[in-house]
Amino acid sequence: MVIRNLNLQDFRSFRKKKINFDEKTTVIVGSNASGKTNILESVNLLSTGKSFHAGREEEMIRNGQELGRVSGQLTVDSERQDLEIILTRGELNGERVARKKLSVNGVGKMLFNFAGVLKTVLFGPWDLELVSGSPGFRRRFLDTVLSQVDREYRRAILSYEKGIRQRNKLLERIREGEASPSQLLFWNQLVIKNGDYISSRRADLIGFFNDTGSLGNEAINAEYDNSPISEKRFEQYAVQEIASATTLVGPHRDDFIVKTRKRKQKIERNLAIYGSRGEQRMGVLWLKLAELSFVEKHSQTRPVLLLDDIFSELDHEHRDVVISTVGRQQTIITTADPHTVQGWRKIGQFLEL
Ligand SMILES: Nc1ncnc2c1ncn2[C@@H]1O[C@H](COP(=O)(O)OP(=O)(O)OP(=O)(O)O)[C@@H](O)[C@H]1O
Ligand SMILES: [Mg+2]
């Protein structure tokens, strides 16, 4: 899996930008606010069809413009694939148009068919909160990993989220006396079916993390903190659900906990609560490396690794762990400080922004 080039037009800070990537390693050097994260965001956008951080997708269109475009050419199993995303603000020359158009080789695609053609693993400073941050952050991580390799998972997530929104609306109408509880049955069945699939895949993934071994000399593992979904659980929470007009059980309430255990000790420690900052970062690195192996295992190819200015955030030992994986797949690295990667033999291409 190789991305050959990237073409940006009115994307974020770039009016026009074309980049040819090295087959192995490309290092992009630029000072603060020069657009490094924007470039990796655009590559990741081609991979997932979504921004990893924009609140609203039109934020990605260059200020003052109506249309932004990202395209890239890939080589997948020695075949050429052209990906393109066109973003608008919903209006073009006074006419209503789609806010986002996705295409592969010139053919329009739905999100769940577009995502995953290009496989990437993105690692940036924001990930350093993965172990210690909020549950929503960890759920998004699980979804990102599974969505890369499982089209059915992508479909299930979209359908589940829509189902929960509809179900919550109906709960509100029941509370207001405008609908009857029996109307829940349809949405219950839909979210249980999709929710079961989501939970089982998340359990598999966390099982995979635990099979990948440890980093350093402490045993490390992840435990799935699952919120099961079933008719029985809905019955149990019926009163509270109607009162709050919120679906209270199901995978949208899932979490997982990263734990370590010192050698020859029995006690496990929850890293989010008891870990030092360095230990929490080791946990994050463990998860990101597991993500790489998981995507590789399920797609028979190494995903493109996108490292956003991560070296300056890691201590020596962890930096070496990341560096040792760089040569194993196409890698695109950004840095504000070229010293962090200088004199490094594997560099194929050095670009300055
Ligand atoms: N829609 C947009 N239109 C125009 N400019 C934008 C848009 N969105 C973001 N920018 C600008 O893009 C610039 C570069 O952002 P980016 O985050 O890529 O920089 P960076 O090189 O990663 O910086 P740092 O080293 O601080 O992480 C910022 O100054 C930001 O204001
Ligand atoms: Mg940045």
Tab-separated table of C-alpha atoms in Angstrom, residues 160 164 167-168 171 188 191-192 195 199 226-238 240-241 244 246-254:
chain	number	residue	atom	x	y	z
A	160	TYR	CA	-26.354	2.231	15.049
A	164	ILE	CA	-29.798	5.764	18.703
A	167	ARG	CA	-34.654	6.107	19.512
A	168	ASN	CA	-33.789	9.108	21.709
A	171	LEU	CA	-38.114	8.377	24.029
A	188	ASN	CA	-34.699	-1.618	19.756
A	191	VAL	CA	-29.814	-0.990	17.584
A	192	ILE	CA	-29.515	-4.406	19.267
A	195	GLY	CA	-24.870	-2.980	18.700
A	199	SER	CA	-19.497	-5.092	20.687
A	226	ASN	CA	-18.575	-3.180	27.729
A	227	SER	CA	-22.095	-1.791	28.070
A	228	PRO	CA	-24.147	-4.724	26.746
A	229	ILE	CA	-27.254	-4.076	24.712
A	230	SER	CA	-30.356	-6.290	24.875
A	231	GLU	CA	-34.138	-6.142	25.310
A	232	LYS	CA	-33.610	-7.171	28.896
A	233	ARG	CA	-31.283	-4.269	29.591
A	234	PHE	CA	-33.709	-1.875	27.909
A	235	GLU	CA	-36.468	-3.188	30.172
A	236	GLN	CA	-34.248	-2.678	33.183
A	237	TYR	CA	-33.574	0.962	32.287
A	238	ALA	CA	-37.000	1.774	30.798
A	240	GLN	CA	-34.753	6.213	33.453
A	241	GLU	CA	-34.520	6.128	29.663
A	244	SER	CA	-33.945	11.349	30.404
A	246	THR	CA	-31.573	9.084	26.360
A	247	THR	CA	-30.501	5.561	25.473
A	248	LEU	CA	-28.532	4.521	28.531
A	249	VAL	CA	-27.062	1.161	27.504
A	250	GLY	CA	-25.133	-0.033	24.487
A	251	PRO	CA	-21.738	0.341	22.809
A	252	HIS	CA	-22.008	4.141	22.730
A	253	ARG	CA	-21.316	3.772	26.478
A	254	ASP	CA	-18.359	1.393	26.089
